[in-house]
Amino acid sequence: MESNHKSGDGLSGTQKEAALRALVQRTGYSLVQENGQRKYGGPPPGWDAAPPERGCEIFIGKLPRDLFEDELIPLCEKIGKIYEMRMMMDFNGNNRGYAFVTFSNKVEAKNAIKQLNNYEIRNGRLLGVCASVDNCRLFVGGIPKTKKREEILSEMKKVTEGVVDVIVYPSAADKTKNRGFAFVEYESHRAAAMARRKLLPGAVERVKKIRDYAFVHFSNREDAVEAMKALNGKILEEICQKNNWGQPVYQLHSAIGQDQRQLFLYKITIPALASQNPAIHPFTPPKLSAFVDEAKTYAAEYTLQTLGIPTDGGDGTMATAAAAATAFPGYAVPNATAPVSAAQLKQAVTLGQDLAAYTTYEVYPTFAVTARGDGYGTF
């Protein structure tokens, strides 16, 4: 089985090994590959201060897959002092199309975004650069609904390090039960990222893509089963597929809160319904969230509830096919049998912060959303 972990300095046998070694020799920075990423610096040579504050990291997307640190580092060095660069790597030794660069201060990070966004790194290849989303929170699904917050917190502390808090939402139908998922807060983004890798250790041996589908081979059956469970949890996507509505399109937006923290909101467009119901498209939740993963979960739930589809699984009331058919003529939602209660909708809009409080919010670049995948920054 091919491994995505390279020992030592992370350079032996890599593409452009000579150029990378020359870069390391010139700068004195370390370059180590582990856990699917190649880290340059962090800290740099002679750095004896605390790591840069939050807001110093940028996201660089649209990278040519055969571009590496020997080309990207000199470009970033012209703007400011690099504390760390993390380039995401695949099993074949190519980059995954994106990297994260942490500068020594916020001013340099902002200048880098201005200077590097849409920069032509190669002929016809423009970079996509924006601020990085430095989350310290994990979404954990599949939690037994009878588990209390204290029990979940205790279990997460046993299996992962750096757990600070656990956020659990009660079921709309039964306040004594949770909704089957929780958000786990960690002391740092790195702690959250390492916990994610520990909780999802599925070892992929190889991937074979054939046109519009692919075969993913895992090292053992248990990992394959867990992967299928995770994919099968995408309720909104499944509903859209069954009704031939097309794949839902997620568009991330952001705004700056009163405490200067970045807030997020996803708008969702369902292609087949957009033309028939322009008044409600895209589906726009009434609240902003402090974290990308929470915003995406909330947007999906809001959309399902607007369509008259339950989000609490088997608990509580089920939405009727008639309700969905009334709002969206010609489309039937499978397995729907009762209307969504007012309590469910009331609970949904208590999450996050009021969208009405923010008269403007910016569209987050599509390239960043696509490349990040799960909304996490460096890991």
JSON list of N, CA and C in Angstrom, two decimals, residues 60-64 97 116-129 367:
[
{"chain": "A", "resi": 60, "resn": "ILE", "atom": "N", "xyz": [-4.52, 29.79, -0.49]},
{"chain": "A", "resi": 60, "resn": "ILE", "atom": "CA", "xyz": [-4.14, 29.95, -1.89]},
{"chain": "A", "resi": 60, "resn": "ILE", "atom": "C", "xyz": [-4.67, 28.76, -2.67]},
{"chain": "A", "resi": 61, "resn": "GLY", "atom": "N", "xyz": [-5.61, 29.02, -3.55]},
{"chain": "A", "resi": 61, "resn": "GLY", "atom": "CA", "xyz": [-6.22, 27.96, -4.36]},
{"chain": "A", "resi": 61, "resn": "GLY", "atom": "C", "xyz": [-5.88, 28.10, -5.83]},
{"chain": "A", "resi": 62, "resn": "LYS", "atom": "N", "xyz": [-6.38, 27.15, -6.61]},
{"chain": "A", "resi": 62, "resn": "LYS", "atom": "CA", "xyz": [-6.17, 27.10, -8.07]},
{"chain": "A", "resi": 62, "resn": "LYS", "atom": "C", "xyz": [-4.70, 26.88, -8.43]},
{"chain": "A", "resi": 63, "resn": "LEU", "atom": "N", "xyz": [-3.98, 26.19, -7.56]},
{"chain": "A", "resi": 63, "resn": "LEU", "atom": "CA", "xyz": [-2.57, 25.90, -7.84]},
{"chain": "A", "resi": 63, "resn": "LEU", "atom": "C", "xyz": [-2.45, 24.84, -8.93]},
{"chain": "A", "resi": 64, "resn": "PRO", "atom": "N", "xyz": [-1.57, 25.01, -9.92]},
{"chain": "A", "resi": 64, "resn": "PRO", "atom": "CA", "xyz": [-1.27, 23.90, -10.83]},
{"chain": "A", "resi": 64, "resn": "PRO", "atom": "C", "xyz": [-0.77, 22.72, -10.01]},
{"chain": "A", "resi": 97, "resn": "GLY", "atom": "N", "xyz": [-3.98, 21.19, -5.15]},
{"chain": "A", "resi": 97, "resn": "GLY", "atom": "CA", "xyz": [-4.56, 22.39, -5.74]},
{"chain": "A", "resi": 97, "resn": "GLY", "atom": "C", "xyz": [-4.66, 23.57, -4.80]},
{"chain": "A", "resi": 116, "resn": "LEU", "atom": "N", "xyz": [-1.82, 38.73, -4.51]},
{"chain": "A", "resi": 116, "resn": "LEU", "atom": "CA", "xyz": [-1.76, 37.40, -5.10]},
{"chain": "A", "resi": 116, "resn": "LEU", "atom": "C", "xyz": [-3.07, 36.90, -5.69]},
{"chain": "A", "resi": 117, "resn": "ASN", "atom": "N", "xyz": [-4.21, 37.46, -5.26]},
{"chain": "A", "resi": 117, "resn": "ASN", "atom": "CA", "xyz": [-5.47, 37.01, -5.83]},
{"chain": "A", "resi": 117, "resn": "ASN", "atom": "C", "xyz": [-5.53, 37.39, -7.31]},
{"chain": "A", "resi": 118, "resn": "ASN", "atom": "N", "xyz": [-5.78, 36.40, -8.14]},
{"chain": "A", "resi": 118, "resn": "ASN", "atom": "CA", "xyz": [-5.80, 36.54, -9.61]},
{"chain": "A", "resi": 118, "resn": "ASN", "atom": "C", "xyz": [-4.40, 36.78, -10.19]},
{"chain": "A", "resi": 119, "resn": "TYR", "atom": "N", "xyz": [-3.36, 36.48, -9.42]},
{"chain": "A", "resi": 119, "resn": "TYR", "atom": "CA", "xyz": [-1.99, 36.58, -9.93]},
{"chain": "A", "resi": 119, "resn": "TYR", "atom": "C", "xyz": [-1.75, 35.43, -10.92]},
{"chain": "A", "resi": 120, "resn": "GLU", "atom": "N", "xyz": [-1.15, 35.75, -12.07]},
{"chain": "A", "resi": 120, "resn": "GLU", "atom": "CA", "xyz": [-0.89, 34.73, -13.09]},
{"chain": "A", "resi": 120, "resn": "GLU", "atom": "C", "xyz": [0.42, 34.02, -12.74]},
{"chain": "A", "resi": 121, "resn": "ILE", "atom": "N", "xyz": [0.29, 32.88, -12.06]},
{"chain": "A", "resi": 121, "resn": "ILE", "atom": "CA", "xyz": [1.45, 32.13, -11.61]},
{"chain": "A", "resi": 121, "resn": "ILE", "atom": "C", "xyz": [2.15, 31.42, -12.76]},
{"chain": "A", "resi": 122, "resn": "ARG", "atom": "N", "xyz": [1.36, 31.03, -13.75]},
{"chain": "A", "resi": 122, "resn": "ARG", "atom": "CA", "xyz": [1.86, 30.45, -14.99]},
{"chain": "A", "resi": 122, "resn": "ARG", "atom": "C", "xyz": [0.98, 30.95, -16.13]},
{"chain": "A", "resi": 123, "resn": "ASN", "atom": "N", "xyz": [1.38, 30.69, -17.33]},
{"chain": "A", "resi": 123, "resn": "ASN", "atom": "CA", "xyz": [0.63, 31.18, -18.48]},
{"chain": "A", "resi": 123, "resn": "ASN", "atom": "C", "xyz": [-0.82, 30.71, -18.45]},
{"chain": "A", "resi": 124, "resn": "GLY", "atom": "N", "xyz": [-1.75, 31.66, -18.23]},
{"chain": "A", "resi": 124, "resn": "GLY", "atom": "CA", "xyz": [-3.17, 31.33, -18.21]},
{"chain": "A", "resi": 124, "resn": "GLY", "atom": "C", "xyz": [-3.67, 30.73, -16.91]},
{"chain": "A", "resi": 125, "resn": "ARG", "atom": "N", "xyz": [-2.81, 30.61, -15.90]},
{"chain": "A", "resi": 125, "resn": "ARG", "atom": "CA", "xyz": [-3.20, 30.03, -14.62]},
{"chain": "A", "resi": 125, "resn": "ARG", "atom": "C", "xyz": [-3.19, 31.12, -13.55]},
{"chain": "A", "resi": 126, "resn": "LEU", "atom": "N", "xyz": [-4.37, 31.51, -13.10]},
{"chain": "A", "resi": 126, "resn": "LEU", "atom": "CA", "xyz": [-4.52, 32.56, -12.11]},
{"chain": "A", "resi": 126, "resn": "LEU", "atom": "C", "xyz": [-4.76, 31.97, -10.73]},
{"chain": "A", "resi": 127, "resn": "LEU", "atom": "N", "xyz": [-4.06, 32.49, -9.72]},
{"chain": "A", "resi": 127, "resn": "LEU", "atom": "CA", "xyz": [-4.26, 32.03, -8.35]},
{"chain": "A", "resi": 127, "resn": "LEU", "atom": "C", "xyz": [-5.56, 32.60, -7.78]},
{"chain": "A", "resi": 128, "resn": "GLY", "atom": "N", "xyz": [-6.15, 31.87, -6.84]},
{"chain": "A", "resi": 128, "resn": "GLY", "atom": "CA", "xyz": [-7.30, 32.35, -6.09]},
{"chain": "A", "resi": 128, "resn": "GLY", "atom": "C", "xyz": [-6.89, 32.44, -4.63]},
{"chain": "A", "resi": 129, "resn": "VAL", "atom": "N", "xyz": [-6.91, 33.64, -4.07]},
{"chain": "A", "resi": 129, "resn": "VAL", "atom": "CA", "xyz": [-6.40, 33.84, -2.71]},
{"chain": "A", "resi": 129, "resn": "VAL", "atom": "C", "xyz": [-7.43, 34.57, -1.86]},
{"chain": "A", "resi": 367, "resn": "PHE", "atom": "N", "xyz": [-13.95, 29.13, -5.42]},
{"chain": "A", "resi": 367, "resn": "PHE", "atom": "CA", "xyz": [-12.79, 28.25, -5.49]},
{"chain": "A", "resi": 367, "resn": "PHE", "atom": "C", "xyz": [-12.37, 27.81, -4.10]}
]
